[in-house]
Amino acid sequence: MLRIALSPTKDIDLEDLRIALLNYIISKKTDEELVIRIDDANKDKNIEGKDKEILELLNLFSIEHSRVIYQSENIKYHQKLAMQLMTQKKAFSCFCSDTKLNELKESAKKEGKNYNYDDFCANLSDEIILEVNAAFTVRIKRPIDNIKLIDSFNGEFDYTPNDIDSFIILNHDKTPTTEYACAVDDMIYDITMVINKKEHILSASRQIHIRNSLGYKKDINYIHLPSILNEKENSNSIKWLIEEGFLPVAIANYLVFLGNETPKEIFTLEEAIQWFDIKNISNKKVIFDFEKLKTINKKHLELIDDLRLSKLLGFADTDIGKLGKLFLSETSTLNGIKEKLNLIFSKKNLCKDFEDESKQIIKCLKEAPHIDDFNNFKNYITQNTGLKDDSLLMPLRYLLTKEENGVNLSDIYPYIKNYLGEIIK
């Protein structure tokens, strides 16, 4: 079983979605169950409604899953297993204050060493513990032997007991820490593969230590991916990219393509499932190229069904879909196309320097019959107004598009001829 674990404390970002997409692709290739886990155990940091937003976004990307699990629903189980570890002397109560712990961290920093808990509370007698009337955290004891992690993407890692440390598994309010909750949940749901960011390799080793301490013997196949470097901060948010007019299919295409050896540049998730191999992904950091995403988005907009594009633009007419594709010579997003359409259907002033000509054209078009051909359309205006050349085309272009230049009017007209009554107001 595979899982997509997302926190309702922030927007889904590029790396979150990349990991979600790869989980989905691999689950389909291996015919394994995929679950979504909302890591909401830390109630103080959760953003209201963010879990629903996460699920809606995953649905938007057509990421199929068998069920949704909320980590907070397992807190009693997390606490029960922590008590088991304490009973077995594999975990202990820690009464150290934040002030004391900060002193230890500062001392290690001054000495140029990595911070390690000094195990002050690890050997307190039961009698002393009973006499202490103070809040405490629960720490798991550092392992006796090294913890080995085999990452099928990055090779083998070997962490010493000090690397692992005696770390906190239950906070003062007895809610689980992220590492502990993840380790227990992966055990509960029999997760067989975990795909995560490369920066979390040490955390994965600590989770192995937790499961070892609980007597869990099954191995989990770990894959830790390199980071995505992105200088354009706003574009890290998938929600923002959608709001900016990028298609989910294009975003998914780019994230699977990024740092990967693929048989072609433009594809759908369904196509990727057929040929995807995790071994073809680079183990080096990759750079998010916003302009490349625009190019891929533009190509998907070119390929999309005309009626579907029309509906995405707020219409239900294949002509509007075809019209929208004309503007891909000038833009590469849905929002860019919408801006062009909004100009066409907006109320317009008279064209500057051609005010009288504009009035004549407006009067003529309000009385005009339906005309299919653009040349016949121009000739009709000329016959009824005497306008031609720039005196006709300059104000006509402005009255139809609210722009002085751009896509040829002869290309635009076939798709707006049925809307002239709405355009010329």
Protein backbone atom coordinates (compact mmCIF):
# COMPACT_ATOMS: atom_id res chain seq x y z
CA MET A 1 0.00 0.00 0.00
CA LEU A 2 1.13 3.54 -0.79
CA ARG A 3 0.09 6.78 0.87
CA ILE A 4 0.00 10.47 0.10
CA ALA A 5 0.59 12.37 3.34
CA LEU A 6 -0.29 16.07 3.33
CA SER A 7 -0.51 18.63 6.11
CA PRO A 8 -3.49 21.01 6.46
CA THR A 9 -1.14 23.69 7.78
CA LYS A 10 -0.18 25.08 4.36
CA ASP A 11 -0.95 25.11 0.64
CA ILE A 12 0.05 22.11 -1.45
CA ASP A 13 3.33 23.08 -3.11
CA LEU A 14 5.24 21.80 -6.13
CA GLU A 15 7.14 19.12 -4.21
CA ASP A 16 3.99 17.93 -2.41
CA LEU A 17 2.15 17.50 -5.71
CA ARG A 18 5.12 15.88 -7.42
CA ILE A 19 5.27 13.28 -4.66
CA ALA A 20 1.49 12.77 -4.82
CA LEU A 21 1.61 12.27 -8.59
CA LEU A 22 4.45 9.76 -8.40
CA ASN A 23 2.63 7.85 -5.66
CA TYR A 24 -0.43 7.71 -7.90
CA ILE A 25 1.51 6.57 -10.97
CA ILE A 26 3.38 3.86 -9.07
CA SER A 27 0.19 2.64 -7.36
CA LYS A 28 -1.38 2.22 -10.81
CA LYS A 29 1.68 0.49 -12.27
CA THR A 30 1.96 -1.93 -9.35
CA ASP A 31 -1.80 -2.28 -8.83
CA GLU A 32 -1.42 -1.35 -5.16
CA GLU A 33 -3.90 0.52 -2.99
CA LEU A 34 -3.32 4.24 -2.50
CA VAL A 35 -4.61 6.15 0.53
CA ILE A 36 -4.55 9.85 1.36
CA ARG A 37 -3.51 10.76 4.88
CA ILE A 38 -4.23 14.20 6.28
CA ASP A 39 -1.55 14.86 8.90
CA ASP A 40 -3.71 16.97 11.20
CA ALA A 41 -2.47 15.80 14.61
CA ASN A 42 -1.14 19.29 15.42
CA LYS A 43 -4.47 21.06 15.94
CA ASP A 44 -2.87 24.43 16.79
CA LYS A 45 -1.30 24.78 13.35
CA ASN A 46 -4.13 23.41 11.21
CA ILE A 47 -5.81 25.90 8.88
CA GLU A 48 -9.59 25.59 8.86
CA GLY A 49 -10.88 24.14 5.59
CA LYS A 50 -7.39 23.35 4.28
CA ASP A 51 -8.06 19.59 4.37
CA LYS A 52 -11.05 20.02 2.04
CA GLU A 53 -8.97 22.21 -0.24
CA ILE A 54 -6.28 19.49 -0.36
CA LEU A 55 -8.81 16.82 -1.32
CA GLU A 56 -10.42 19.06 -3.94
CA LEU A 57 -7.02 19.75 -5.53
CA LEU A 58 -6.07 16.07 -5.62
CA ASN A 59 -9.44 15.37 -7.23
CA LEU A 60 -8.77 18.14 -9.76
CA PHE A 61 -5.62 16.25 -10.75
CA SER A 62 -7.63 12.99 -11.03
CA ILE A 63 -5.54 11.27 -8.35
CA GLU A 64 -7.64 8.24 -7.49
CA HIS A 65 -7.46 6.82 -3.98
CA SER A 66 -9.26 4.19 -1.93
CA ARG A 67 -9.86 6.24 1.24
CA VAL A 68 -8.93 9.31 3.26
CA ILE A 69 -7.35 8.92 6.70
CA TYR A 70 -7.12 11.69 9.28
CA GLN A 71 -4.09 11.30 11.52
CA SER A 72 -5.93 12.88 14.46
CA GLU A 73 -8.28 9.88 14.52
CA ASN A 74 -5.35 7.68 15.60
CA ILE A 75 -4.09 9.79 18.51
CA LYS A 76 -5.35 7.34 21.14
CA TYR A 77 -3.47 4.58 19.37
CA HIS A 78 -0.33 6.75 19.24
CA GLN A 79 -0.62 7.33 22.99
CA LYS A 80 -1.26 3.66 23.74
CA LEU A 81 1.86 2.56 21.88
CA ALA A 82 3.90 5.30 23.58
CA MET A 83 2.78 3.91 26.95
CA GLN A 84 3.86 0.46 25.75
CA LEU A 85 7.32 1.82 24.95
CA MET A 86 7.50 3.46 28.37
CA THR A 87 6.47 0.27 30.13
CA GLN A 88 9.21 -1.58 28.25
CA LYS A 89 11.73 1.12 29.24
CA LYS A 90 12.22 2.01 25.58
CA ALA A 91 10.83 5.50 26.16
CA PHE A 92 10.85 7.85 29.13
CA SER A 93 9.24 10.96 30.60
CA CYS A 94 11.24 14.13 30.05
CA PHE A 95 10.69 17.02 32.48
CA CYS A 96 13.37 19.29 30.99
CA SER A 97 12.17 22.84 30.44
CA ASP A 98 12.41 24.62 27.12
CA THR A 99 14.97 26.91 28.75
CA LYS A 100 17.20 23.96 29.65
CA LEU A 101 16.88 22.43 26.18
CA ASN A 102 17.72 25.76 24.53
CA GLU A 103 20.85 25.98 26.71
CA LEU A 104 21.93 22.55 25.45
CA LYS A 105 21.33 23.63 21.85
CA GLU A 106 23.27 26.87 22.29
CA SER A 107 26.14 25.05 23.99
CA ALA A 108 26.37 22.55 21.11
CA LYS A 109 26.25 25.39 18.60
CA LYS A 110 29.13 27.25 20.31
CA GLU A 111 31.21 24.06 20.29
CA GLY A 112 30.40 23.47 16.63
CA LYS A 113 28.65 20.20 17.39
CA ASN A 114 25.26 18.76 16.44
CA TYR A 115 22.73 19.05 19.24
CA ASN A 116 21.94 15.86 21.17
CA TYR A 117 19.71 15.48 24.18
CA ASP A 118 21.90 14.65 27.20
CA ASP A 119 19.53 11.92 28.46
CA PHE A 120 19.23 13.65 31.83
CA CYS A 121 15.73 12.24 32.36
CA ALA A 122 16.38 8.84 30.80
CA ASN A 123 17.51 7.21 34.03
CA LEU A 124 15.23 8.86 36.60
CA SER A 125 13.83 6.34 39.08
CA ASP A 126 10.11 5.63 39.23
CA GLU A 127 10.03 7.20 42.70
CA ILE A 128 11.47 10.48 41.47
CA ILE A 129 9.12 10.53 38.50
CA LEU A 130 6.13 10.08 40.80
CA GLU A 131 7.30 12.98 42.94
CA VAL A 132 7.64 15.39 40.02
CA ASN A 133 4.51 17.46 39.58
CA ALA A 134 5.26 19.05 36.23
CA ALA A 135 4.32 18.69 32.57
CA PHE A 136 6.47 16.30 30.63
CA THR A 137 7.13 15.11 27.11
CA VAL A 138 7.84 11.51 26.15
CA ARG A 139 11.13 10.66 24.47
CA ILE A 140 12.08 7.40 22.82
CA LYS A 141 15.50 6.15 23.86
CA ARG A 142 18.22 6.34 21.26
CA PRO A 143 19.00 2.97 19.65
CA ILE A 144 21.84 0.79 20.86
CA ASP A 145 23.02 -0.06 17.36
CA ASN A 146 23.21 1.93 14.14
CA ILE A 147 20.03 2.34 12.10
CA LYS A 148 20.41 1.39 8.46
CA LEU A 149 18.10 2.77 5.80
CA ILE A 150 18.16 1.44 2.26
CA ASP A 151 16.76 3.97 -0.15
CA SER A 152 16.08 2.45 -3.56
CA PHE A 153 16.80 5.82 -5.13
CA ASN A 154 19.80 7.07 -3.10
CA GLY A 155 21.45 3.92 -1.78
CA GLU A 156 22.23 2.93 1.83
CA PHE A 157 22.40 5.26 4.84
CA ASP A 158 23.89 4.32 8.19
CA TYR A 159 22.99 6.47 11.21
CA THR A 160 24.66 6.19 14.61
CA PRO A 161 22.68 6.22 17.88
CA ASN A 162 23.71 9.86 18.36
CA ASP A 163 22.45 10.74 14.89
CA ILE A 164 19.07 9.30 15.84
CA ASP A 165 19.13 10.80 19.37
CA SER A 166 16.57 10.39 22.17
CA PHE A 167 13.89 12.43 20.44
CA ILE A 168 10.40 13.48 21.53
CA ILE A 169 7.49 11.29 20.42
CA LEU A 170 4.71 12.87 22.56
CA ASN A 171 4.47 16.60 23.19
CA HIS A 172 3.52 18.19 26.53
CA ASP A 173 -0.17 17.92 25.62
CA LYS A 174 0.42 14.24 24.74
CA THR A 175 -0.23 14.74 21.05
CA PRO A 176 2.23 12.84 18.84
CA THR A 177 5.13 14.49 17.07
CA THR A 178 5.15 14.28 13.29
CA GLU A 179 7.88 11.63 13.09
CA TYR A 180 6.21 9.41 15.66
CA ALA A 181 2.70 9.72 14.23
CA CYS A 182 3.96 8.98 10.70
CA ALA A 183 5.92 5.93 11.88
CA VAL A 184 2.95 4.48 13.73
CA ASP A 185 0.45 5.23 10.96
CA ASP A 186 2.64 3.63 8.31
CA MET A 187 2.75 0.57 10.56
CA ILE A 188 -1.02 0.55 11.20
CA TYR A 189 -1.90 0.74 7.52
CA ASP A 190 0.82 -1.62 6.34
CA ILE A 191 2.45 0.93 4.03
CA THR A 192 4.96 -0.76 1.75
CA MET A 193 6.47 2.28 -0.02
CA VAL A 194 7.10 5.86 1.06
CA ILE A 195 8.08 8.59 -1.39
CA ASN A 196 9.34 11.75 0.26
CA LYS A 197 11.76 14.67 0.00
CA LYS A 198 15.48 13.95 0.30
CA GLU A 199 15.71 16.26 3.32
CA HIS A 200 13.60 13.78 5.30
CA ILE A 201 16.02 10.82 5.14
CA LEU A 202 17.12 11.22 8.78
CA SER A 203 13.47 11.47 9.80
CA ALA A 204 12.77 8.20 7.96
CA SER A 205 15.60 6.56 9.91
CA ARG A 206 14.06 7.72 13.17
CA GLN A 207 10.74 6.27 12.06
CA ILE A 208 12.48 2.94 11.41
CA HIS A 209 13.82 3.13 14.98
CA ILE A 210 10.29 3.73 16.29
CA ARG A 211 8.87 0.72 14.47
CA ASN A 212 11.84 -1.44 15.48
CA SER A 213 11.19 -0.49 19.11
CA LEU A 214 7.53 -1.50 18.68
CA GLY A 215 8.57 -4.86 17.28
CA TYR A 216 7.43 -4.15 13.71
CA LYS A 217 9.58 -6.18 11.33
CA LYS A 218 8.27 -5.37 7.86
CA ASP A 219 10.50 -3.27 5.62
CA ILE A 220 9.27 -0.16 3.88
CA ASN A 221 10.71 0.74 0.48
CA TYR A 222 11.90 4.35 0.77
CA ILE A 223 12.39 6.72 -2.15
CA HIS A 224 13.63 10.21 -1.32
CA LEU A 225 13.53 12.72 -4.19
CA PRO A 226 15.82 15.74 -4.63
CA SER A 227 14.45 19.21 -4.02
CA ILE A 228 12.81 21.47 -6.58
CA LEU A 229 14.55 24.85 -6.61
CA ASN A 230 12.21 27.71 -7.41
CA GLU A 231 13.16 31.37 -7.36
CA LYS A 232 9.59 32.47 -8.19
CA GLU A 233 8.15 32.07 -4.69
CA ASN A 234 4.43 32.51 -5.49
CA SER A 235 4.51 29.75 -8.07
CA ASN A 236 5.30 27.15 -5.41
CA SER A 237 1.60 27.04 -4.51
CA ILE A 238 -0.47 24.72 -6.69
CA LYS A 239 -3.59 26.65 -5.74
CA TRP A 240 -1.95 29.83 -7.06
CA LEU A 241 -0.97 28.15 -10.33
CA ILE A 242 -4.56 26.96 -10.88
CA GLU A 243 -5.88 30.44 -10.11
CA GLU A 244 -3.40 31.86 -12.63
CA GLY A 245 -4.93 29.75 -15.38
CA PHE A 246 -2.64 26.74 -15.62
CA LEU A 247 -4.35 23.45 -16.49
CA PRO A 248 -3.97 20.58 -13.99
CA VAL A 249 -2.98 18.27 -16.86
CA ALA A 250 -0.16 20.69 -17.79
CA ILE A 251 1.09 21.08 -14.20
CA ALA A 252 1.07 17.30 -13.78
CA ASN A 253 2.86 16.88 -17.12
CA TYR A 254 5.60 19.30 -16.08
CA LEU A 255 6.15 17.84 -12.62
CA VAL A 256 6.49 14.29 -13.98
CA PHE A 257 8.72 15.58 -16.81
CA LEU A 258 10.94 17.59 -14.41
CA GLY A 259 14.33 15.90 -14.00
CA ASN A 260 12.98 12.80 -15.72
CA GLU A 261 13.84 10.88 -18.88
CA THR A 262 10.53 10.71 -20.73
CA PRO A 263 9.76 9.41 -24.24
CA LYS A 264 8.08 12.69 -25.14
CA GLU A 265 7.59 16.15 -23.65
CA ILE A 266 3.80 16.48 -23.77
CA PHE A 267 1.74 13.72 -22.16
CA THR A 268 -1.08 12.91 -19.76
CA LEU A 269 -0.90 10.99 -16.50
CA GLU A 270 -2.61 8.05 -18.19
CA GLU A 271 0.19 7.95 -20.76
CA ALA A 272 2.87 8.34 -18.08
CA ILE A 273 1.59 5.28 -16.25
CA GLN A 274 2.46 3.16 -19.30
CA TRP A 275 6.16 4.04 -19.47
CA PHE A 276 7.09 5.60 -16.09
CA ASP A 277 10.17 4.25 -14.28
CA ILE A 278 11.36 5.89 -11.05
CA LYS A 279 14.96 4.99 -12.02
CA ASN A 280 14.83 7.52 -14.85
CA ILE A 281 14.46 10.47 -12.45
CA SER A 282 17.63 12.42 -11.73
CA ASN A 283 18.92 12.29 -8.15
CA LYS A 284 20.15 15.88 -8.43
CA LYS A 285 18.22 18.99 -7.47
CA VAL A 286 16.01 20.28 -10.28
CA ILE A 287 15.09 23.87 -11.14
CA PHE A 288 11.47 24.88 -11.64
CA ASP A 289 11.28 26.80 -14.92
CA PHE A 290 8.14 28.95 -14.96
CA GLU A 291 8.54 29.69 -18.67
CA LYS A 292 8.77 25.97 -19.43
CA LEU A 293 5.51 25.40 -17.56
CA LYS A 294 3.92 28.13 -19.69
CA THR A 295 5.10 26.38 -22.86
CA ILE A 296 3.69 23.03 -21.72
CA ASN A 297 0.44 24.68 -20.63
CA LYS A 298 0.10 26.36 -24.03
CA LYS A 299 0.53 23.02 -25.81
CA HIS A 300 -2.16 21.39 -23.67
CA LEU A 301 -4.50 24.32 -24.39
CA GLU A 302 -3.88 23.75 -28.09
CA LEU A 303 -4.79 20.07 -27.70
CA ILE A 304 -7.87 20.47 -25.52
CA ASP A 305 -11.33 19.86 -27.01
CA ASP A 306 -12.85 23.12 -28.28
CA LEU A 307 -16.11 22.72 -26.37
CA ARG A 308 -14.29 21.82 -23.15
CA LEU A 309 -12.06 24.87 -23.51
CA SER A 310 -15.16 26.99 -24.10
CA LYS A 311 -16.69 25.72 -20.85
CA LEU A 312 -13.47 26.48 -18.95
CA LEU A 313 -13.78 30.01 -20.34
CA GLY A 314 -17.36 30.35 -19.13
CA PHE A 315 -19.19 29.56 -22.37
CA ALA A 316 -20.68 26.47 -24.03
CA ASP A 317 -19.86 27.06 -27.67
CA THR A 318 -17.15 25.38 -29.77
CA ASP A 319 -16.67 28.68 -31.63
CA ILE A 320 -15.52 30.34 -28.39
CA GLY A 321 -13.11 27.45 -27.81
CA LYS A 322 -11.67 27.93 -31.30
CA LEU A 323 -11.52 31.69 -30.74
CA GLY A 324 -9.66 31.14 -27.46
CA LYS A 325 -7.01 29.06 -29.25
CA LEU A 326 -6.33 31.94 -31.65
CA PHE A 327 -5.04 33.97 -28.72
CA LEU A 328 -2.43 31.33 -27.86
CA SER A 329 -0.16 33.24 -30.21
CA GLU A 330 -0.15 35.96 -27.52
CA THR A 331 -0.75 34.13 -24.23
CA SER A 332 -0.28 30.70 -22.68
CA THR A 333 -2.84 30.48 -19.85
CA LEU A 334 -6.59 30.33 -19.40
CA ASN A 335 -6.47 33.68 -17.65
CA GLY A 336 -4.70 35.22 -20.62
CA ILE A 337 -7.42 33.96 -22.97
CA LYS A 338 -10.15 35.16 -20.60
CA GLU A 339 -8.61 38.65 -20.59
CA LYS A 340 -8.83 38.72 -24.39
CA LEU A 341 -12.47 37.56 -24.34
CA ASN A 342 -13.33 40.06 -21.63
CA LEU A 343 -12.01 42.83 -23.85
CA ILE A 344 -14.14 41.62 -26.76
CA PHE A 345 -17.34 41.49 -24.71
CA SER A 346 -16.68 44.62 -22.65
CA LYS A 347 -18.35 48.00 -23.24
CA LYS A 348 -16.05 50.12 -25.35
CA ASN A 349 -15.49 53.84 -25.80
CA LEU A 350 -15.09 55.32 -29.26
CA CYS A 351 -11.75 54.61 -30.92
CA LYS A 352 -9.31 57.48 -30.32
CA ASP A 353 -8.75 59.63 -33.43
CA PHE A 354 -11.57 57.75 -35.15
CA GLU A 355 -14.55 58.89 -33.07
CA ASP A 356 -16.83 59.82 -35.99
CA GLU A 357 -15.91 56.65 -37.89
CA SER A 358 -16.66 54.59 -34.76
CA LYS A 359 -20.13 56.10 -34.49
CA GLN A 360 -20.85 55.29 -38.14
CA ILE A 361 -19.69 51.70 -37.75
CA ILE A 362 -21.74 51.18 -34.57
CA LYS A 363 -24.88 52.53 -36.26
CA CYS A 364 -24.23 50.37 -39.33
CA LEU A 365 -23.66 47.15 -37.38
CA LYS A 366 -26.74 47.61 -35.23
CA GLU A 367 -28.80 47.54 -38.43
CA ALA A 368 -26.73 44.89 -40.25
CA PRO A 369 -28.05 41.44 -41.23
CA HIS A 370 -26.19 38.26 -40.34
CA ILE A 371 -23.11 37.98 -42.57
CA ASP A 372 -20.96 34.82 -42.62
CA ASP A 373 -17.92 35.94 -44.59
CA PHE A 374 -15.52 38.59 -43.23
CA ASN A 375 -14.84 40.18 -46.61
CA ASN A 376 -18.58 40.50 -47.22
CA PHE A 377 -18.83 41.96 -43.71
CA LYS A 378 -16.25 44.65 -44.53
CA ASN A 379 -17.84 45.39 -47.90
CA TYR A 380 -21.24 45.82 -46.25
CA ILE A 381 -19.83 48.44 -43.85
CA THR A 382 -18.03 50.22 -46.69
CA GLN A 383 -21.19 50.32 -48.81
CA ASN A 384 -23.21 51.79 -45.95
CA THR A 385 -20.64 54.20 -44.52
CA GLY A 386 -18.14 54.90 -47.27
CA LEU A 387 -15.31 53.93 -44.88
CA LYS A 388 -12.36 51.86 -46.08
CA ASP A 389 -8.71 51.06 -45.36
CA ASP A 390 -7.47 52.44 -42.00
CA SER A 391 -10.59 54.56 -41.55
CA LEU A 392 -12.52 51.31 -41.45
CA LEU A 393 -10.11 48.76 -40.05
CA MET A 394 -8.65 50.78 -37.17
CA PRO A 395 -11.96 51.66 -35.47
CA LEU A 396 -13.50 48.29 -36.43
CA ARG A 397 -10.68 46.38 -34.76
CA TYR A 398 -11.04 48.47 -31.62
CA LEU A 399 -14.83 48.10 -31.51
CA LEU A 400 -14.57 44.31 -31.90
CA THR A 401 -11.48 43.56 -29.73
CA LYS A 402 -10.73 46.76 -27.74
CA GLU A 403 -7.16 46.43 -29.00
CA GLU A 404 -5.25 48.29 -31.70
CA ASN A 405 -3.41 45.21 -32.99
CA GLY A 406 -3.19 41.47 -32.50
CA VAL A 407 -4.78 38.45 -34.16
CA ASN A 408 -6.15 39.19 -37.62
CA LEU A 409 -9.78 40.32 -37.64
CA SER A 410 -10.41 37.95 -40.54
CA ASP A 411 -9.44 35.05 -38.22
CA ILE A 412 -11.48 36.32 -35.29
CA TYR A 413 -14.67 37.24 -37.13
CA PRO A 414 -15.94 33.69 -37.93
CA TYR A 415 -16.09 32.93 -34.19
CA ILE A 416 -17.72 36.18 -33.04
CA LYS A 417 -20.19 36.82 -35.87
CA ASN A 418 -23.02 35.31 -33.81
CA TYR A 419 -22.18 37.59 -30.87
CA LEU A 420 -22.07 40.96 -32.62
CA GLY A 421 -25.20 42.11 -30.80
CA GLU A 422 -23.39 41.59 -27.47
CA ILE A 423 -20.10 43.04 -28.67
CA ILE A 424 -21.38 46.21 -30.32
CA LYS A 425 -23.37 47.83 -27.53
